[in-house]
Coordinates of C-alpha atoms and ligand atoms in Angstrom, one line a residue:
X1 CA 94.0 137.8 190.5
X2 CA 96.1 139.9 187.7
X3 CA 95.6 142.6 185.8
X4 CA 94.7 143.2 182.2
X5 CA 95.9 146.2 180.4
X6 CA 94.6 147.9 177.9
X7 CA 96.3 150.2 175.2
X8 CA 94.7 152.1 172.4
X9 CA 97.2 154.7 170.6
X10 CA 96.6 157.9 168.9
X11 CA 99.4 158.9 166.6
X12 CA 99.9 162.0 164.7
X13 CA 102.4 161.2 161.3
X14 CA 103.0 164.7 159.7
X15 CA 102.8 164.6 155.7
X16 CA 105.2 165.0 153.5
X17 CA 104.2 167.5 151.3
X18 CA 106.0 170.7 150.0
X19 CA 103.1 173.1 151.2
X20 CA 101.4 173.3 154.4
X21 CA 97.6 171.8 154.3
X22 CA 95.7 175.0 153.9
X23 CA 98.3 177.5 152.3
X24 CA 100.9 178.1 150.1
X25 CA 104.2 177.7 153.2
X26 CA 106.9 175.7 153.1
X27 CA 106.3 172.7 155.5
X28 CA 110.7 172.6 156.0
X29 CA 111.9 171.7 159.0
X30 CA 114.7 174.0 160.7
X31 CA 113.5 177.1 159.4
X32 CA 114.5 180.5 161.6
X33 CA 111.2 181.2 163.6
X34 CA 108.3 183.1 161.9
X35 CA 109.8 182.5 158.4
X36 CA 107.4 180.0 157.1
X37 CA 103.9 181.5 158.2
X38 CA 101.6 182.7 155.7
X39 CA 98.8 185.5 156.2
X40 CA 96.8 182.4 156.5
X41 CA 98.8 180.4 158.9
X42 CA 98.4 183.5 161.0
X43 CA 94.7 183.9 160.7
X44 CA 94.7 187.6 158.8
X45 CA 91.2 188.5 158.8
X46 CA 90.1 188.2 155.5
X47 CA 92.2 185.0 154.8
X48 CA 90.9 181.5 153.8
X49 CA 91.9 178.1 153.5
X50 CA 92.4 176.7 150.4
X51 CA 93.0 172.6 150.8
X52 CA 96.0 170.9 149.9
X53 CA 95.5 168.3 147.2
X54 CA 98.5 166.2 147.9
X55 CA 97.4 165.6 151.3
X56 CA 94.6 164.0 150.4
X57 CA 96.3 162.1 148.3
X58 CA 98.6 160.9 150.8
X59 CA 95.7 160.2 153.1
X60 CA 94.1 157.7 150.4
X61 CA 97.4 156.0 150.3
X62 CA 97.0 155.6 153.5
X63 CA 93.4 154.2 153.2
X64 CA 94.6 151.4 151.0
X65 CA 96.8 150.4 152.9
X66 CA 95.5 149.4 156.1
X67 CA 92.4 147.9 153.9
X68 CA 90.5 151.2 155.4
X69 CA 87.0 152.8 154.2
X70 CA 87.8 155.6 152.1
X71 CA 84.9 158.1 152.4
X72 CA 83.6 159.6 149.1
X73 CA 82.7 162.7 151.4
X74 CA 84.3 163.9 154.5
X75 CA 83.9 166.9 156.7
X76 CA 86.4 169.4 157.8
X77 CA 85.4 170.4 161.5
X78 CA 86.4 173.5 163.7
X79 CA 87.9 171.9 167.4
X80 CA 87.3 175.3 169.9
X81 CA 90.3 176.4 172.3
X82 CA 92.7 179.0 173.4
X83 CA 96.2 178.6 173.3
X84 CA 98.4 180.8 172.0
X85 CA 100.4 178.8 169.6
X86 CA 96.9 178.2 168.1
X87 CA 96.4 182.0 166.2
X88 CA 92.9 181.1 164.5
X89 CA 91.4 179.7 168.3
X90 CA 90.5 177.1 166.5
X91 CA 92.3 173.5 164.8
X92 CA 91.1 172.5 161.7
X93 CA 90.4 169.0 161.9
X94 CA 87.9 166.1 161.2
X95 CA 85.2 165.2 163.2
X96 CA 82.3 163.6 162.1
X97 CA 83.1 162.0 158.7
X98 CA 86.8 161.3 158.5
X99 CA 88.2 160.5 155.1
X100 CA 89.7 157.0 156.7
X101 CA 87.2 154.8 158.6
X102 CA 88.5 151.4 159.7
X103 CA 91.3 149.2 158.6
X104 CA 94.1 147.0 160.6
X105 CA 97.9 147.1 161.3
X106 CA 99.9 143.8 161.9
X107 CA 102.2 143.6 164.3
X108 CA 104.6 140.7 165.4
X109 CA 105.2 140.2 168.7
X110 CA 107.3 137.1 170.2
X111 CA 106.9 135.4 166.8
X112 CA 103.0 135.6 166.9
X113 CA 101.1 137.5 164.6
X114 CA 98.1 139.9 165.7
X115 CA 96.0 142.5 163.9
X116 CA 95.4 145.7 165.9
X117 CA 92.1 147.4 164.5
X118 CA 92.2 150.7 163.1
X119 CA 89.4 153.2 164.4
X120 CA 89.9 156.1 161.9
X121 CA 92.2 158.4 160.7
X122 CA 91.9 161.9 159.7
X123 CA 93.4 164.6 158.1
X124 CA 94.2 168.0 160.5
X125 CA 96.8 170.8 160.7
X126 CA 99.4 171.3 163.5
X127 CA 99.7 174.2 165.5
X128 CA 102.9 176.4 166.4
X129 CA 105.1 176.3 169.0
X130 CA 106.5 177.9 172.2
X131 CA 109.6 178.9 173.1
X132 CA 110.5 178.9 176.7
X133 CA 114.0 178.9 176.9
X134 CA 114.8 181.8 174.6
X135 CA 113.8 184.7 176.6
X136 CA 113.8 185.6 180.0
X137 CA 110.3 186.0 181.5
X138 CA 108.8 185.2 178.3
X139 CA 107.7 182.8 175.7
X140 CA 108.0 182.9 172.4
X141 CA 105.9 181.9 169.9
X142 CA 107.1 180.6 166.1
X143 CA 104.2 179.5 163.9
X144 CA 106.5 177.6 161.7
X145 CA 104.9 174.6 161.9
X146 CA 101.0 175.8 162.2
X147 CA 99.2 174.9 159.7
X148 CA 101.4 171.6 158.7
X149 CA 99.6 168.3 157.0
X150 CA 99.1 165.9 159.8
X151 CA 97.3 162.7 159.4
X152 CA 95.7 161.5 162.9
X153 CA 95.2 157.5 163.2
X154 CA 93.9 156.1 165.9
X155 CA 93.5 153.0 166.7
X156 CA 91.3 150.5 169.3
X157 CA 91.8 149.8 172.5
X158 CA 94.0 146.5 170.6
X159 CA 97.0 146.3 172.6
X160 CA 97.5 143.9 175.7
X161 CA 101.1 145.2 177.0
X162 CA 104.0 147.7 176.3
X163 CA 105.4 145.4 174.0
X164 CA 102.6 145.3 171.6
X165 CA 102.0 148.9 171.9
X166 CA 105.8 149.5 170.7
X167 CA 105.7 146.9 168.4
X168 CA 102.5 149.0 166.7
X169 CA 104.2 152.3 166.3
X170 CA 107.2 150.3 164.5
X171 CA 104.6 148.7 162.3
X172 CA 102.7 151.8 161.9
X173 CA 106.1 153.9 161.7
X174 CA 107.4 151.3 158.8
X175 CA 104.2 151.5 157.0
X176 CA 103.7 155.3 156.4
X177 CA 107.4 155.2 155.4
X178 CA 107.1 152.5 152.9
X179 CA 104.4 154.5 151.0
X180 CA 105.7 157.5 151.1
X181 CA 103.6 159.8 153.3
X182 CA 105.4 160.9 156.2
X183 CA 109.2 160.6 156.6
X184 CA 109.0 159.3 160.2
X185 CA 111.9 161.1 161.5
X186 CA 110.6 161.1 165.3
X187 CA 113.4 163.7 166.6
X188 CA 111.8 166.5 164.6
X189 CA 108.5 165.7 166.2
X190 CA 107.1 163.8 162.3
X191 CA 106.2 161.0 164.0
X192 CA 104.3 161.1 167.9
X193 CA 102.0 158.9 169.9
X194 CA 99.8 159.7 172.3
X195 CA 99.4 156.9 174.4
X196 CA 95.8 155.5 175.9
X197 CA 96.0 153.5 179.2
X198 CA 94.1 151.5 181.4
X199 CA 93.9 148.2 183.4
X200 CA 91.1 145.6 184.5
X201 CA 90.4 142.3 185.5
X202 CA 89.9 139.8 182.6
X203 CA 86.8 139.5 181.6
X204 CA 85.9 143.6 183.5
X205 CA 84.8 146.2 181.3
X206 CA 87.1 148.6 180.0
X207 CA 88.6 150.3 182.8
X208 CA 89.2 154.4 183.0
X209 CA 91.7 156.1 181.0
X210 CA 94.8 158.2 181.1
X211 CA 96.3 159.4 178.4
X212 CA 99.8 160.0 177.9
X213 CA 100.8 163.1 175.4
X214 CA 103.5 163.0 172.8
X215 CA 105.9 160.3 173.0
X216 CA 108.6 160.8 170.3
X217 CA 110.5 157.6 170.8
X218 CA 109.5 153.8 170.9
X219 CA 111.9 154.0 174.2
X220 CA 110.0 156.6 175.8
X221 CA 106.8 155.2 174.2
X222 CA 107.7 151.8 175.9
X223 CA 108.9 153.5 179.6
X224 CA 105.8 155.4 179.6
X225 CA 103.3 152.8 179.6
X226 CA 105.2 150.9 181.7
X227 CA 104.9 153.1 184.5
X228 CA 101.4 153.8 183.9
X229 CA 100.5 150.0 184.6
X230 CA 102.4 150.6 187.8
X231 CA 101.1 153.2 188.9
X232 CA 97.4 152.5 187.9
X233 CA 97.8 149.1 189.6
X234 CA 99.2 150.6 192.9
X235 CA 96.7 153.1 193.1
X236 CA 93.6 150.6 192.4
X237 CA 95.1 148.3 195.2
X238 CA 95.7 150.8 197.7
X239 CA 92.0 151.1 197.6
X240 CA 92.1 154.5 195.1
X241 CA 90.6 154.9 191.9
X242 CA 92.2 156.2 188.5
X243 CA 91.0 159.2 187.5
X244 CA 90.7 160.6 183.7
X245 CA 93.1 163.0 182.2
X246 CA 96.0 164.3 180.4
X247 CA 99.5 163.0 181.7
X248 CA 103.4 164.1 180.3
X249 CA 106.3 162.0 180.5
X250 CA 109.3 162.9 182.5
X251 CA 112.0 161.0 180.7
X252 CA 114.3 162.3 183.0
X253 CA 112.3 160.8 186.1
X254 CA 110.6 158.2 183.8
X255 CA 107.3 159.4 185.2
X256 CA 104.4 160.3 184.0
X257 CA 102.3 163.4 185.8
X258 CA 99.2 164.8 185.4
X259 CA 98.8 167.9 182.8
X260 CA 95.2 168.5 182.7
X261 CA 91.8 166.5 183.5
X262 CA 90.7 165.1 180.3
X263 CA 88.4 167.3 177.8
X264 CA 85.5 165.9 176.8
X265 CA 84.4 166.3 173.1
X266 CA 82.3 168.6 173.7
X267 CA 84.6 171.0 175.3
X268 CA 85.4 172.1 172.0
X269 CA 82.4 172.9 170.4
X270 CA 82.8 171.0 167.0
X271 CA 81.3 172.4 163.9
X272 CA 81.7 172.1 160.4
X273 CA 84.1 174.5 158.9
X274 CA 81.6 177.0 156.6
X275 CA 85.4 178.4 154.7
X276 CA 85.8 174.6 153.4
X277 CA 84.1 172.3 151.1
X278 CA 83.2 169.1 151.9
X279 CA 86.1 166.5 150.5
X280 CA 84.7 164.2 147.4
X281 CA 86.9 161.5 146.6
X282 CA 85.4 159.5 143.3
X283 CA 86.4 155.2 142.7
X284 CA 88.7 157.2 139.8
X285 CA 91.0 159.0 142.4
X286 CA 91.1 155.8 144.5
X287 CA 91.6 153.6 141.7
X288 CA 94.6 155.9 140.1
X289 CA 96.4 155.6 143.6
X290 CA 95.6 151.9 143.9
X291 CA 97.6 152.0 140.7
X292 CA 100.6 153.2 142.4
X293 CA 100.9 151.3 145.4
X294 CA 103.9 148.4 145.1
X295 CA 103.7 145.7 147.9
X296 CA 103.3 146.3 151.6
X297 CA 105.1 145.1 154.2
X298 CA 103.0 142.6 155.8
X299 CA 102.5 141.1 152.4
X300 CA 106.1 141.0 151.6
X301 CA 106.9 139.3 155.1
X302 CA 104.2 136.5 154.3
X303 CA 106.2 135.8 151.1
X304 CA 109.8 135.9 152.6
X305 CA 108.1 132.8 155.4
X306 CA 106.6 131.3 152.6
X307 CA 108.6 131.4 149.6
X308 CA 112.1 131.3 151.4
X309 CA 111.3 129.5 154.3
X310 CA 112.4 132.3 156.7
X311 CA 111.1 132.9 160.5
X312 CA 108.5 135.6 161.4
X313 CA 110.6 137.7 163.5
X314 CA 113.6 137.5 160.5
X315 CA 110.9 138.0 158.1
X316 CA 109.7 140.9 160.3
X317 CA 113.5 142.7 160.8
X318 CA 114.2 142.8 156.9
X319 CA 110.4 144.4 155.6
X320 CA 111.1 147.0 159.3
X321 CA 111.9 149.2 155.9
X322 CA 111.5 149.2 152.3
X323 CA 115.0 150.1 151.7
X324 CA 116.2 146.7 153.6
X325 CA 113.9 144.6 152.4
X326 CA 114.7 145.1 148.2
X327 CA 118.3 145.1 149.5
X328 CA 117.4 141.8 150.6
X329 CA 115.7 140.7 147.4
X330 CA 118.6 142.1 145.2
X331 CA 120.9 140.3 146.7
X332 CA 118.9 136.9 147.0
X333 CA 118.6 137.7 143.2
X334 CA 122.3 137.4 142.8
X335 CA 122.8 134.2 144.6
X336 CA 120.0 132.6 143.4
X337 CA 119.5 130.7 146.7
X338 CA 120.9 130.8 149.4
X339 CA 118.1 132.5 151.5
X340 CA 118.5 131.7 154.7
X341 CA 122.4 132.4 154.8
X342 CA 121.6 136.2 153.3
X343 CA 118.8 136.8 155.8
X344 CA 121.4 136.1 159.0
X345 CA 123.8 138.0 157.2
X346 CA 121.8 140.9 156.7
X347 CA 119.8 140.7 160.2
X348 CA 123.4 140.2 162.0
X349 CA 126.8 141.4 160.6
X350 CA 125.5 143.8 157.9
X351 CA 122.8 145.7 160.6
X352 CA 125.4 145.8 163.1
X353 CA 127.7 147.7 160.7
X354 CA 125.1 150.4 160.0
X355 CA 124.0 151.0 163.2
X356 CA 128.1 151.3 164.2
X357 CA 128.2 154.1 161.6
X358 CA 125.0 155.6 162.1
X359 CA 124.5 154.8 158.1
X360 CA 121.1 154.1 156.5
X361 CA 120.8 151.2 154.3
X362 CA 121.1 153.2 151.2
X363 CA 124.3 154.5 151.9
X364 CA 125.9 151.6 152.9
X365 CA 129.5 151.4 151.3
X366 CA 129.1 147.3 150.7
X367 CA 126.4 146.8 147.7
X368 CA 124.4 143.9 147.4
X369 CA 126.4 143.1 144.7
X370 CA 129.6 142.9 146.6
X371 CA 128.2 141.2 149.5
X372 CA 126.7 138.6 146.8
X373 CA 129.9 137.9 145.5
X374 CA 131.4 137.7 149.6
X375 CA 128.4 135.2 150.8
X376 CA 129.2 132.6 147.3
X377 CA 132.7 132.5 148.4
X378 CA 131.3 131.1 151.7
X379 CA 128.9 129.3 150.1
X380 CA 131.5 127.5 147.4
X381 CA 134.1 126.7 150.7
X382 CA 136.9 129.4 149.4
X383 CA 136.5 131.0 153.2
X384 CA 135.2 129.9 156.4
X385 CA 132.1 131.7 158.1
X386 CA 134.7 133.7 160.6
X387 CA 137.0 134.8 157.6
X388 CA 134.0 136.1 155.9
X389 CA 133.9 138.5 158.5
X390 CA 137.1 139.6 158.1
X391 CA 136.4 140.4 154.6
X392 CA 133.0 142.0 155.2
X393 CA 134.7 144.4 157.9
X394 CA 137.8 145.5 155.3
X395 CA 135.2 145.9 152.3
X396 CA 133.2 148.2 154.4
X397 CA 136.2 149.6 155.4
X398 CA 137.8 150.0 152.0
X399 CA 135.5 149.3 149.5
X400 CA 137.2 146.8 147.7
X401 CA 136.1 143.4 145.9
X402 CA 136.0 140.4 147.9
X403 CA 138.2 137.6 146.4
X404 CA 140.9 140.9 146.3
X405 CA 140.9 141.3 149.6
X406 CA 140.7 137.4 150.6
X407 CA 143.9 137.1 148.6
X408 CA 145.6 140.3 150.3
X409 CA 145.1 138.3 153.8
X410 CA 145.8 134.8 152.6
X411 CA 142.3 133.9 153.7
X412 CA 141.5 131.2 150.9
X413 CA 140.5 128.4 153.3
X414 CA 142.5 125.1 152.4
X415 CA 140.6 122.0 151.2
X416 CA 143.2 120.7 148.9
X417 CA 142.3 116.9 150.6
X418 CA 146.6 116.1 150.0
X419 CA 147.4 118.8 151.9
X420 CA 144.4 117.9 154.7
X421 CA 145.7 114.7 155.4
X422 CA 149.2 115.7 155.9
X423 CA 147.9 118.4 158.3
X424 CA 145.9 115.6 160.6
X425 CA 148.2 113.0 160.3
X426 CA 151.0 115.5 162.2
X427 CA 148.3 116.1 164.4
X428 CA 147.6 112.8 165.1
X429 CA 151.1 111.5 165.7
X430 CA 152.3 114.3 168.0
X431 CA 149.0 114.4 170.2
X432 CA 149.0 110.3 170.9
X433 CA 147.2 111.2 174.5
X434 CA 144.1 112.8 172.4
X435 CA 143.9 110.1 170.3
X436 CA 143.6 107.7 173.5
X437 CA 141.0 110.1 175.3
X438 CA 139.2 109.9 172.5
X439 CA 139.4 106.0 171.6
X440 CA 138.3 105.9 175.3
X441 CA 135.5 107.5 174.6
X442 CA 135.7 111.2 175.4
X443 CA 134.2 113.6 172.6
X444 CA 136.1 116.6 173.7
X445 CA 139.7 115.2 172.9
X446 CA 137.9 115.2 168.8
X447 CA 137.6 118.7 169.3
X448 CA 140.5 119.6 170.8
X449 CA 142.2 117.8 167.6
X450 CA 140.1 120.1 165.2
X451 CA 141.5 123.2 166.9
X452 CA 145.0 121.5 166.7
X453 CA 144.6 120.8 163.1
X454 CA 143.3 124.3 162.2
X455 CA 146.1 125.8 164.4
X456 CA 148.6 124.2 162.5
X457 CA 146.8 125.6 159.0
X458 CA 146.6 129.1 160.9
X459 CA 142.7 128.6 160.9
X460 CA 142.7 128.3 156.8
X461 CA 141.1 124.8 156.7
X462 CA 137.8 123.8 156.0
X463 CA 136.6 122.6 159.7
X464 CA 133.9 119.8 158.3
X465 CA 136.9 118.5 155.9
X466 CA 139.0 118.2 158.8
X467 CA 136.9 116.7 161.0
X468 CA 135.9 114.4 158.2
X469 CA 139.4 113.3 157.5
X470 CA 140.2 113.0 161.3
X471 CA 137.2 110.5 161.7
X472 CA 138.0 108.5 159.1
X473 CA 141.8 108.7 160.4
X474 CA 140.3 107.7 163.8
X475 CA 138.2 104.5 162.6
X476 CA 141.2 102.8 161.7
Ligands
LIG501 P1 90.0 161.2 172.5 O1 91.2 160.8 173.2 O2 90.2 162.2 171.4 O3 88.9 161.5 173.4 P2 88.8 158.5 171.8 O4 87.7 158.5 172.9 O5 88.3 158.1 170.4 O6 89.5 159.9 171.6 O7 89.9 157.5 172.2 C1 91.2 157.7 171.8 C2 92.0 156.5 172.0 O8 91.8 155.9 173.3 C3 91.7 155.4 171.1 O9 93.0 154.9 170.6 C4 91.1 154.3 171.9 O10 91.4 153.0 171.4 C5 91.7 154.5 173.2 N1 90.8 154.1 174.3 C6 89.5 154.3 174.5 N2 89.1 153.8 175.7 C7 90.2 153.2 176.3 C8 90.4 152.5 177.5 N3 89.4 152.3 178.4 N4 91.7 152.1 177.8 C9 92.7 152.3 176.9 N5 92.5 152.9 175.7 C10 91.3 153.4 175.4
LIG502 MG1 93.0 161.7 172.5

């Protein structure tokens, strides 16, 4: 009998706004310590929170586009506890009536489609931070980033394996990118998931929960869960049972291990928040947003499969961003065709090129323009496939045109036919043992006269002339 897992993930995607949620700070990353706290990010007595407009905002967007509920009133809520990155004792968050009910996230996974159901997602602020390493003996405590936007989204219990999990947060991760709310930049802690995991026999109900805290990369996000299914499995089949709490990653040890034993809801003594109003938001605020929204990924994947006949998973790679995916329609614009050939060319040589220097697709140094004009001169026989390479590499490098540089290296491909069938026909007279093998039969002596013939060219001829010119050569 297997197992079944099951994944539900909590992920926190800080907003992009100036200003922190409930005050006037900067939100800035980087900051020296202690430099970007208000009064009211402290909790001065006498303070109060005034809300940040432009987090709603980004909230709505949010709410549109997972095909969410947006509430036309939601509740902030005080969650109770000590900690002393937390300076009011208390988060401000949503409880009861978030602004986002509901909604979905596609994810591809192994060329399959799925929807993962959204629960909810609410707006909160973040608390500070401690410092262990700084001082000897001590902690420190900078309240830098207490108080920042954070939109909570969790979803259901959706996901069947690591794989889709992962494949979630990219989806999620592309999404709030592509509409602007959150700039996803998981190293400075914008983007986390909190990871939900159990296992039971198909068909069982839902067995008991850990949940992992904080995972900042889809790597770690990926190890985590995977070790989680072990270890949940070992322990039921040693006869143990899981038990429900809190658990940290070790990415050194690629563990997880136990943190706390999970609070319930109640531990925190929820209560609407008597310094804040409740939130309206009127069909004229939703509508004005719906006005700015362009199209969304999963929409613009659909279309690629459908209009341009592309695969899922290469439909899937060029919408992973917004950036990639109009680099993609510019330069399909420019060839006006040719779809197929620019997808493998972005997917392959041109995303290998910006990982290899780190670059983002913005800054890449070859335009779609300039990789247009490369891709006809493939398309129109002037280079071969593995010469176009050459050329791609030295206009990256350099930055110049492409029929410059495919004159500079003497890479025009030959096709002249005259020239062709002088080529073969010294190929066929000095390689009279080929010519037998393959007479006899033997399909590897045709190749071996290709490479001879495109050897002799120094790889400049057009490989299906050739090998049309050597057949008809041969059928004599
Ligand atoms: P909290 O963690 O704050 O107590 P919830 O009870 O709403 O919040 O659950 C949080 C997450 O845990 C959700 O993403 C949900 O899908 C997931 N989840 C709930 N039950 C299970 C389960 N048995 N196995 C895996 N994930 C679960
Ligand atoms: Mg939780």
């Amino acid at each position: 009998m297997t197992w079944e897992v099951v994944i539900g993930l909590e992920t926190h995607a800080q907003l992009t706004t100036a200003s922190k949620i409930f005050s006037g700070a900067a939100t800035r990353f980087g900051a020296p310590p202690n430099t970007q706290a208000s009064a009211v990010d402290l909790a001065m007595p006498g303070t109060l929170p005034v809300l940040n407009k432009g987090a709603v905002e980004r909230a709505i967007r949010f709410g549109l586009a997972v095909g969410g509920r947006i509430a036309p009133r939601s509740v902030f809520a005080r969650k109770n506890y000590f900690y002393p990155d937390l300076p009011k004792g208390y988060q401000i968050s949503q409880y009861e009536d978030p602004v986002v009910a509901g909604g979905s996230v596609a994810i591809v996974v192994e060329g399959v489609e799925k929807l993962v159901r959204l629960t909810r997602a609410h707006l909160e602020e973040d608390a500070g931070k401690l410092l262990h390493e700084q001082f000897h003996g001590m902690s420190g405590v900078d309240l830098n980033r207490a108080g920042t936007p954070l939109l909570e989204i969790v979803s259901e219990p959706d996901m069947r394996s690591a794989a889709e999990a992962v494949a979630y947060a990219k989806a999620l991760h592309t999404l709030v990118r592509w509409i602007g709310i959150c700039d996803g930049n998981m190293q400075e802690g914008s983007f986390r998931c909190d990871a939900n995991v159990s296992v039971r026999r198909p068909g069982a109900p839902l067995g008991t929960r850990c949940e992992i805290k904080n995972l900042n990369s889809f790597r770690f996000l990926e190890k985590a869960i995977e070790y989680e299914i072990r270890r949940q499995v070992d322990l039921i089949e040693d006869g143990g049972k899981v038990l429900q709490e809190t658990r940290l990653f070790d990415p050194d040890r690629g563990q997880t291990r136990s943190m706390r034993s999970k609070e319930d809801a109640h531990d925190y003594r929820y209560f609407p928040d008597p310094d804040l109003l409740p939130v309206v938001i009127g069909p004229d605020w939703i509508a004005r947003v719906q006005g700015t929204m362009t199209e969304l990924p999963a929409a613009k994947r659909h279309r690629f499969v459908a209009e341009f006949g592309l695969a899922l998973e290469v439909a899937t790679t060029l919408t992973a961003s917004r950036e990639m995916a109009e680099f993609y329609e510019r330069l399909v614009a420019r060839l006006g065709g040719l779809h197929k050939m620019a997808a493998s060319w972005l997917t392959g040589e041109f995303s290998a090129a910006l990982n290899r220097s780190g670059l983002e697709v913005n800054a890449a140094p070859v335009s779609s323009e300039r990789l247009a004009a490369l891709l006809q001169r493939v398309a129109d026989n002037t280079v071969s496939g593995r010469s176009a390479k050459e050329v791609f590499d030295a206009m990256w490098n350099g930055g110049m045109e492409p029929d410059a540089i495919i004159d500079a290296r003497g890479l025009r491909q030959v096709s002249d036919a005259g020239e062709l069938e002088k080529a073969v026909d010294q190929v066929l007279a000095s390689n009279a043992k080929q010519v037998e093998d393959y007479r006899a039969g033997k399909d590897k002596a045709f190749n071996s006269l290709v490479g001879q013939v495109m050897k002799a060219t120094q790889g400049k001829a057009n490989p299906a002339q050739v090998g049309e010119i050597l057949r008809k050569r041969l059928a004599r």
